[in-house]
mmCIF file with all atom_site columns, C-alpha atoms in Angstrom:
data_model
loop_
_atom_site.group_PDB
_atom_site.id
_atom_site.type_symbol
_atom_site.label_atom_id
_atom_site.label_alt_id
_atom_site.label_comp_id
_atom_site.label_asym_id
_atom_site.label_entity_id
_atom_site.label_seq_id
_atom_site.pdbx_PDB_ins_code
_atom_site.Cartn_x
_atom_site.Cartn_y
_atom_site.Cartn_z
_atom_site.occupancy
_atom_site.B_iso_or_equiv
_atom_site.pdbx_formal_charge
_atom_site.auth_seq_id
_atom_site.auth_comp_id
_atom_site.auth_asym_id
_atom_site.auth_atom_id
_atom_site.pdbx_PDB_model_num
ATOM 1   C CA . MET N 1 1   ? 0.000   0.000  0.000  1.00 41.00 ? 1   MET N CA 1
ATOM 2   C CA . SER N 1 2   ? 1.494   3.302  -1.045 1.00 39.00 ? 2   SER N CA 1
ATOM 3   C CA . TRP N 1 3   ? 1.485   6.469  1.023  1.00 35.00 ? 3   TRP N CA 1
ATOM 4   C CA . MET N 1 4   ? -0.985  8.049  -1.431 1.00 39.00 ? 4   MET N CA 1
ATOM 5   C CA . SER N 1 5   ? -3.607  5.349  -0.946 1.00 38.00 ? 5   SER N CA 1
ATOM 6   C CA . VAL N 1 6   ? -3.268  5.597  2.851  1.00 39.00 ? 6   VAL N CA 1
ATOM 7   C CA . ASN N 1 7   ? -3.842  9.343  2.690  1.00 39.00 ? 7   ASN N CA 1
ATOM 8   C CA . THR N 1 8   ? -6.837  8.863  0.411  1.00 36.00 ? 8   THR N CA 1
ATOM 9   C CA . LYS N 1 9   ? -8.436  6.491  2.916  1.00 37.00 ? 9   LYS N CA 1
ATOM 10  C CA . ILE N 1 10  ? -7.772  8.939  5.723  1.00 35.00 ? 10  ILE N CA 1
ATOM 11  C CA . VAL N 1 11  ? -9.346  11.763 3.746  1.00 36.00 ? 11  VAL N CA 1
ATOM 12  C CA . ARG N 1 12  ? -12.400 9.626  2.996  1.00 36.00 ? 12  ARG N CA 1
ATOM 13  C CA . LEU N 1 13  ? -12.724 8.643  6.625  1.00 35.00 ? 13  LEU N CA 1
ATOM 14  C CA . SER N 1 14  ? -12.276 12.263 7.636  1.00 37.00 ? 14  SER N CA 1
ATOM 15  C CA . GLY N 1 15  ? -14.985 13.301 5.174  1.00 38.00 ? 15  GLY N CA 1
ATOM 16  C CA . LEU N 1 16  ? -17.408 10.794 6.691  1.00 33.00 ? 16  LEU N CA 1
ATOM 17  C CA . THR N 1 17  ? -16.430 11.897 10.165 1.00 31.00 ? 17  THR N CA 1
ATOM 18  C CA . LEU N 1 18  ? -16.984 15.546 9.235  1.00 32.00 ? 18  LEU N CA 1
ATOM 19  C CA . CYS N 1 19  ? -20.416 14.720 7.807  1.00 30.00 ? 19  CYS N CA 1
ATOM 20  C CA . ALA N 1 20  ? -21.344 12.880 10.992 1.00 31.00 ? 20  ALA N CA 1
ATOM 21  C CA . LEU N 1 21  ? -20.105 15.772 13.121 1.00 31.00 ? 21  LEU N CA 1
ATOM 22  C CA . ALA N 1 22  ? -22.047 18.296 11.020 1.00 33.00 ? 22  ALA N CA 1
ATOM 23  C CA . PHE N 1 23  ? -25.240 16.233 11.341 1.00 32.00 ? 23  PHE N CA 1
ATOM 24  C CA . SER N 1 24  ? -24.719 15.913 15.085 1.00 33.00 ? 24  SER N CA 1
ATOM 25  C CA . ALA N 1 25  ? -24.102 19.652 15.449 1.00 36.00 ? 25  ALA N CA 1
ATOM 26  C CA . GLY N 1 26  ? -27.269 20.394 13.451 1.00 39.00 ? 26  GLY N CA 1
ATOM 27  C CA . ALA N 1 27  ? -29.301 18.165 15.748 1.00 41.00 ? 27  ALA N CA 1
ATOM 28  C CA . SER N 1 28  ? -27.842 19.924 18.793 1.00 43.00 ? 28  SER N CA 1
ATOM 29  C CA . ILE N 1 29  ? -28.751 23.340 17.398 1.00 45.00 ? 29  ILE N CA 1
ATOM 30  C CA . ALA N 1 30  ? -32.345 22.204 16.801 1.00 48.00 ? 30  ALA N CA 1
ATOM 31  C CA . GLN N 1 31  ? -32.618 20.787 20.301 1.00 56.00 ? 31  GLN N CA 1
ATOM 32  C CA . ASP N 1 32  ? -31.245 24.036 21.732 1.00 82.00 ? 32  ASP N CA 1
ATOM 33  C CA . LEU N 1 33  ? -34.229 25.964 20.319 1.00 84.00 ? 33  LEU N CA 1
ATOM 34  C CA . CYS N 1 34  ? -36.372 24.407 23.046 1.00 92.00 ? 34  CYS N CA 1
ATOM 35  C CA . ALA N 1 35  ? -33.768 24.345 25.828 1.00 91.00 ? 35  ALA N CA 1
ATOM 36  C CA . GLY N 1 36  ? -35.419 25.827 28.897 1.00 91.00 ? 36  GLY N CA 1
ATOM 37  C CA . ILE N 1 37  ? -38.762 26.110 27.073 1.00 95.00 ? 37  ILE N CA 1
ATOM 38  C CA . ASP N 1 38  ? -39.840 22.456 27.069 1.00 93.00 ? 38  ASP N CA 1
ATOM 39  C CA . VAL N 1 39  ? -41.218 22.199 30.609 1.00 94.00 ? 39  VAL N CA 1
ATOM 40  C CA . PRO N 1 40  ? -41.130 18.874 32.509 1.00 95.00 ? 40  PRO N CA 1
ATOM 41  C CA . LEU N 1 41  ? -44.711 17.616 32.576 1.00 95.00 ? 41  LEU N CA 1
ATOM 42  C CA . THR N 1 42  ? -45.693 16.829 36.172 1.00 96.00 ? 42  THR N CA 1
ATOM 43  C CA . ASP N 1 43  ? -49.098 15.334 37.029 1.00 95.00 ? 43  ASP N CA 1
ATOM 44  C CA . GLN N 1 44  ? -50.146 18.643 38.629 1.00 96.00 ? 44  GLN N CA 1
ATOM 45  C CA . LEU N 1 45  ? -49.112 20.689 35.587 1.00 96.00 ? 45  LEU N CA 1
ATOM 46  C CA . LYS N 1 46  ? -50.769 18.208 33.249 1.00 95.00 ? 46  LYS N CA 1
ATOM 47  C CA . GLN N 1 47  ? -54.075 18.437 35.149 1.00 95.00 ? 47  GLN N CA 1
ATOM 48  C CA . GLU N 1 48  ? -53.877 22.252 35.193 1.00 96.00 ? 48  GLU N CA 1
ATOM 49  C CA . TYR N 1 49  ? -53.483 22.381 31.419 1.00 95.00 ? 49  TYR N CA 1
ATOM 50  C CA . VAL N 1 50  ? -56.122 19.693 30.813 1.00 92.00 ? 50  VAL N CA 1
ATOM 51  C CA . ALA N 1 51  ? -58.589 21.933 32.674 1.00 92.00 ? 51  ALA N CA 1
ATOM 52  C CA . LEU N 1 52  ? -57.397 25.107 30.896 1.00 94.00 ? 52  LEU N CA 1
ATOM 53  C CA . THR N 1 53  ? -57.525 23.494 27.467 1.00 92.00 ? 53  THR N CA 1
ATOM 54  C CA . SER N 1 54  ? -60.886 21.865 28.110 1.00 89.00 ? 54  SER N CA 1
ATOM 55  C CA . ALA N 1 55  ? -62.361 25.201 29.172 1.00 90.00 ? 55  ALA N CA 1
ATOM 56  C CA . ALA N 1 56  ? -60.847 26.936 26.159 1.00 89.00 ? 56  ALA N CA 1
ATOM 57  C CA . LEU N 1 57  ? -62.258 24.345 23.785 1.00 84.00 ? 57  LEU N CA 1
ATOM 58  C CA . LYS N 1 58  ? -65.630 24.286 25.563 1.00 80.00 ? 58  LYS N CA 1
ATOM 59  C CA . GLU N 1 59  ? -65.234 20.631 26.510 1.00 61.00 ? 59  GLU N CA 1
ATOM 60  C CA . ASP N 1 60  ? -67.485 19.626 29.409 1.00 57.00 ? 60  ASP N CA 1
ATOM 61  C CA . ALA N 1 61  ? -65.340 16.714 30.602 1.00 57.00 ? 61  ALA N CA 1
ATOM 62  C CA . PRO N 1 62  ? -61.611 17.418 31.088 1.00 57.00 ? 62  PRO N CA 1
ATOM 63  C CA . GLY N 1 63  ? -60.970 13.669 30.879 1.00 60.00 ? 63  GLY N CA 1
ATOM 64  C CA . LYS N 1 64  ? -61.663 13.861 27.150 1.00 82.00 ? 64  LYS N CA 1
ATOM 65  C CA . ILE N 1 65  ? -58.419 15.766 26.558 1.00 88.00 ? 65  ILE N CA 1
ATOM 66  C CA . ASP N 1 66  ? -54.880 14.613 27.193 1.00 91.00 ? 66  ASP N CA 1
ATOM 67  C CA . VAL N 1 67  ? -51.998 17.080 27.459 1.00 94.00 ? 67  VAL N CA 1
ATOM 68  C CA . ASP N 1 68  ? -48.749 15.705 26.071 1.00 93.00 ? 68  ASP N CA 1
ATOM 69  C CA . GLN N 1 69  ? -46.263 18.581 26.352 1.00 95.00 ? 69  GLN N CA 1
ATOM 70  C CA . ILE N 1 70  ? -45.919 22.100 27.731 1.00 97.00 ? 70  ILE N CA 1
ATOM 71  C CA . LEU N 1 71  ? -43.692 24.785 26.246 1.00 97.00 ? 71  LEU N CA 1
ATOM 72  C CA . ALA N 1 72  ? -43.295 28.003 28.247 1.00 97.00 ? 72  ALA N CA 1
ATOM 73  C CA . SER N 1 73  ? -41.395 31.279 28.069 1.00 97.00 ? 73  SER N CA 1
ATOM 74  C CA . GLY N 1 74  ? -42.104 34.344 30.180 1.00 96.00 ? 74  GLY N CA 1
ATOM 75  C CA . ASP N 1 75  ? -45.847 34.777 30.634 1.00 97.00 ? 75  ASP N CA 1
ATOM 76  C CA . TRP N 1 76  ? -46.637 32.568 27.645 1.00 98.00 ? 76  TRP N CA 1
ATOM 77  C CA . SER N 1 77  ? -47.203 28.841 27.399 1.00 98.00 ? 77  SER N CA 1
ATOM 78  C CA . VAL N 1 78  ? -48.496 26.380 24.866 1.00 98.00 ? 78  VAL N CA 1
ATOM 79  C CA . ALA N 1 79  ? -50.013 22.987 25.607 1.00 97.00 ? 79  ALA N CA 1
ATOM 80  C CA . SER N 1 80  ? -49.860 20.157 23.100 1.00 95.00 ? 80  SER N CA 1
ATOM 81  C CA . PHE N 1 81  ? -53.163 18.325 23.500 1.00 93.00 ? 81  PHE N CA 1
ATOM 82  C CA . SER N 1 82  ? -54.925 15.256 22.167 1.00 90.00 ? 82  SER N CA 1
ATOM 83  C CA . PRO N 1 83  ? -58.730 15.319 22.374 1.00 85.00 ? 83  PRO N CA 1
ATOM 84  C CA . GLN N 1 84  ? -60.819 12.216 21.835 1.00 80.00 ? 84  GLN N CA 1
ATOM 85  C CA . ASN N 1 85  ? -62.258 12.013 18.317 1.00 76.00 ? 85  ASN N CA 1
ATOM 86  C CA . LEU N 1 86  ? -60.613 15.283 17.234 1.00 77.00 ? 86  LEU N CA 1
ATOM 87  C CA . GLU N 1 87  ? -57.341 16.354 15.669 1.00 82.00 ? 87  GLU N CA 1
ATOM 88  C CA . ASP N 1 88  ? -54.409 17.022 18.007 1.00 88.00 ? 88  ASP N CA 1
ATOM 89  C CA . GLY N 1 89  ? -53.598 20.662 18.545 1.00 93.00 ? 89  GLY N CA 1
ATOM 90  C CA . TYR N 1 90  ? -51.787 23.318 20.550 1.00 95.00 ? 90  TYR N CA 1
ATOM 91  C CA . ALA N 1 91  ? -53.484 25.778 22.903 1.00 96.00 ? 91  ALA N CA 1
ATOM 92  C CA . PHE N 1 92  ? -51.721 29.085 23.604 1.00 98.00 ? 92  PHE N CA 1
ATOM 93  C CA . PHE N 1 93  ? -52.048 30.853 26.945 1.00 98.00 ? 93  PHE N CA 1
ATOM 94  C CA . GLU N 1 94  ? -50.811 34.153 28.312 1.00 98.00 ? 94  GLU N CA 1
ATOM 95  C CA . GLU N 1 95  ? -50.630 34.711 32.046 1.00 97.00 ? 95  GLU N CA 1
ATOM 96  C CA . LYS N 1 96  ? -52.167 38.013 33.130 1.00 96.00 ? 96  LYS N CA 1
ATOM 97  C CA . ASP N 1 97  ? -52.504 38.970 36.771 1.00 95.00 ? 97  ASP N CA 1
ATOM 98  C CA . GLY N 1 98  ? -51.718 35.401 37.833 1.00 95.00 ? 98  GLY N CA 1
ATOM 99  C CA . THR N 1 99  ? -54.347 33.820 35.564 1.00 96.00 ? 99  THR N CA 1
ATOM 100 C CA . LYS N 1 100 ? -53.579 31.899 32.385 1.00 97.00 ? 100 LYS N CA 1
ATOM 101 C CA . MET N 1 101 ? -55.789 33.283 29.642 1.00 97.00 ? 101 MET N CA 1
ATOM 102 C CA . PHE N 1 102 ? -56.496 31.325 26.457 1.00 96.00 ? 102 PHE N CA 1
ATOM 103 C CA . GLN N 1 103 ? -55.246 33.197 23.377 1.00 97.00 ? 103 GLN N CA 1
ATOM 104 C CA . ASP N 1 104 ? -55.593 30.875 20.389 1.00 96.00 ? 104 ASP N CA 1
ATOM 105 C CA . VAL N 1 105 ? -55.345 27.317 19.149 1.00 94.00 ? 105 VAL N CA 1
ATOM 106 C CA . TRP N 1 106 ? -53.222 25.860 16.367 1.00 94.00 ? 106 TRP N CA 1
ATOM 107 C CA . GLY N 1 107 ? -53.808 22.575 14.573 1.00 89.00 ? 107 GLY N CA 1
ATOM 108 C CA . GLY N 1 108 ? -52.840 20.943 11.350 1.00 83.00 ? 108 GLY N CA 1
ATOM 109 C CA . VAL N 1 109 ? -49.591 20.174 9.633  1.00 82.00 ? 109 VAL N CA 1
ATOM 110 C CA . ALA N 1 110 ? -46.745 22.514 8.762  1.00 91.00 ? 110 ALA N CA 1
ATOM 111 C CA . MET N 1 111 ? -44.057 21.645 6.255  1.00 94.00 ? 111 MET N CA 1
ATOM 112 C CA . PRO N 1 112 ? -40.387 22.166 7.205  1.00 91.00 ? 112 PRO N CA 1
ATOM 113 C CA . ASP N 1 113 ? -40.084 25.225 4.958  1.00 93.00 ? 113 ASP N CA 1
ATOM 114 C CA . GLU N 1 114 ? -43.032 26.875 6.745  1.00 95.00 ? 114 GLU N CA 1
ATOM 115 C CA . GLY N 1 115 ? -41.125 27.321 10.015 1.00 94.00 ? 115 GLY N CA 1
ATOM 116 C CA . PRO N 1 116 ? -40.624 31.095 9.654  1.00 96.00 ? 116 PRO N CA 1
ATOM 117 C CA . GLU N 1 117 ? -44.311 31.592 8.825  1.00 96.00 ? 117 GLU N CA 1
ATOM 118 C CA . VAL N 1 118 ? -45.387 29.518 11.848 1.00 96.00 ? 118 VAL N CA 1
ATOM 119 C CA . ALA N 1 119 ? -42.992 31.409 14.147 1.00 96.00 ? 119 ALA N CA 1
ATOM 120 C CA . SER N 1 120 ? -44.319 34.719 12.803 1.00 96.00 ? 120 SER N CA 1
ATOM 121 C CA . TRP N 1 121 ? -47.908 33.652 13.507 1.00 97.00 ? 121 TRP N CA 1
ATOM 122 C CA . VAL N 1 122 ? -46.996 32.773 17.120 1.00 97.00 ? 122 VAL N CA 1
ATOM 123 C CA . GLU N 1 123 ? -45.261 36.137 17.568 1.00 97.00 ? 123 GLU N CA 1
ATOM 124 C CA . THR N 1 124 ? -48.334 37.987 16.241 1.00 97.00 ? 124 THR N CA 1
ATOM 125 C CA . LEU N 1 125 ? -50.226 36.510 19.192 1.00 97.00 ? 125 LEU N CA 1
ATOM 126 C CA . GLY N 1 126 ? -47.767 38.362 21.421 1.00 97.00 ? 126 GLY N CA 1
ATOM 127 C CA . ALA N 1 127 ? -45.666 35.343 22.426 1.00 98.00 ? 127 ALA N CA 1
ATOM 128 C CA . PRO N 1 128 ? -41.892 35.744 22.856 1.00 98.00 ? 128 PRO N CA 1
ATOM 129 C CA . ALA N 1 129 ? -39.594 34.969 19.926 1.00 97.00 ? 129 ALA N CA 1
ATOM 130 C CA . ASP N 1 130 ? -37.912 32.039 21.715 1.00 97.00 ? 130 ASP N CA 1
ATOM 131 C CA . LEU N 1 131 ? -41.252 30.294 22.273 1.00 97.00 ? 131 LEU N CA 1
ATOM 132 C CA . ALA N 1 132 ? -42.235 31.003 18.660 1.00 97.00 ? 132 ALA N CA 1
ATOM 133 C CA . ALA N 1 133 ? -38.973 29.502 17.355 1.00 96.00 ? 133 ALA N CA 1
ATOM 134 C CA . CYS N 1 134 ? -39.276 26.405 19.549 1.00 95.00 ? 134 CYS N CA 1
ATOM 135 C CA . PHE N 1 135 ? -42.921 25.900 18.591 1.00 96.00 ? 135 PHE N CA 1
ATOM 136 C CA . ALA N 1 136 ? -42.183 26.293 14.871 1.00 95.00 ? 136 ALA N CA 1
ATOM 137 C CA . ASP N 1 137 ? -39.353 23.799 15.203 1.00 93.00 ? 137 ASP N CA 1
ATOM 138 C CA . GLN N 1 138 ? -41.645 21.308 16.931 1.00 91.00 ? 138 GLN N CA 1
ATOM 139 C CA . VAL N 1 139 ? -44.548 21.481 14.461 1.00 93.00 ? 139 VAL N CA 1
ATOM 140 C CA . THR N 1 140 ? -42.474 21.527 11.293 1.00 92.00 ? 140 THR N CA 1
ATOM 141 C CA . GLY N 1 141 ? -40.524 18.436 12.294 1.00 82.00 ? 141 GLY N CA 1
ATOM 142 C CA . GLU N 1 142 ? -37.240 20.294 12.140 1.00 57.00 ? 142 GLU N CA 1
ATOM 143 C CA . GLU N 1 143 ? -36.062 18.909 15.487 1.00 48.00 ? 143 GLU N CA 1
#
């Protein structure tokens, strides 16, 4: 084996390694969008948001809705919910004077290239940019 072929193999290996490192770094950046925003879902928090979401959606029985995830930043939060016999969605709340007030609901599918549009929509509600970016990342599958 000549020196040239050894170097070629090293370059190829390095190229693969660089691709793997770039992919890994990209995944870390995406995960960082929700760092500190994706709130650990305790039973108490889950029940609070089940009640809030049920009231917002005019559901009589909170047991009909399951809350899967909470994202929060500042006075704003969003609950990912799954109602029985309905499409999953996200309910947005803003805390005012110690009370979480329903602001809007989002449902449907967003394509990866729609992330900026989704983030802009969240910001027009009044939500902070970091929550908007995390939410857009979550619903467009960019994570």
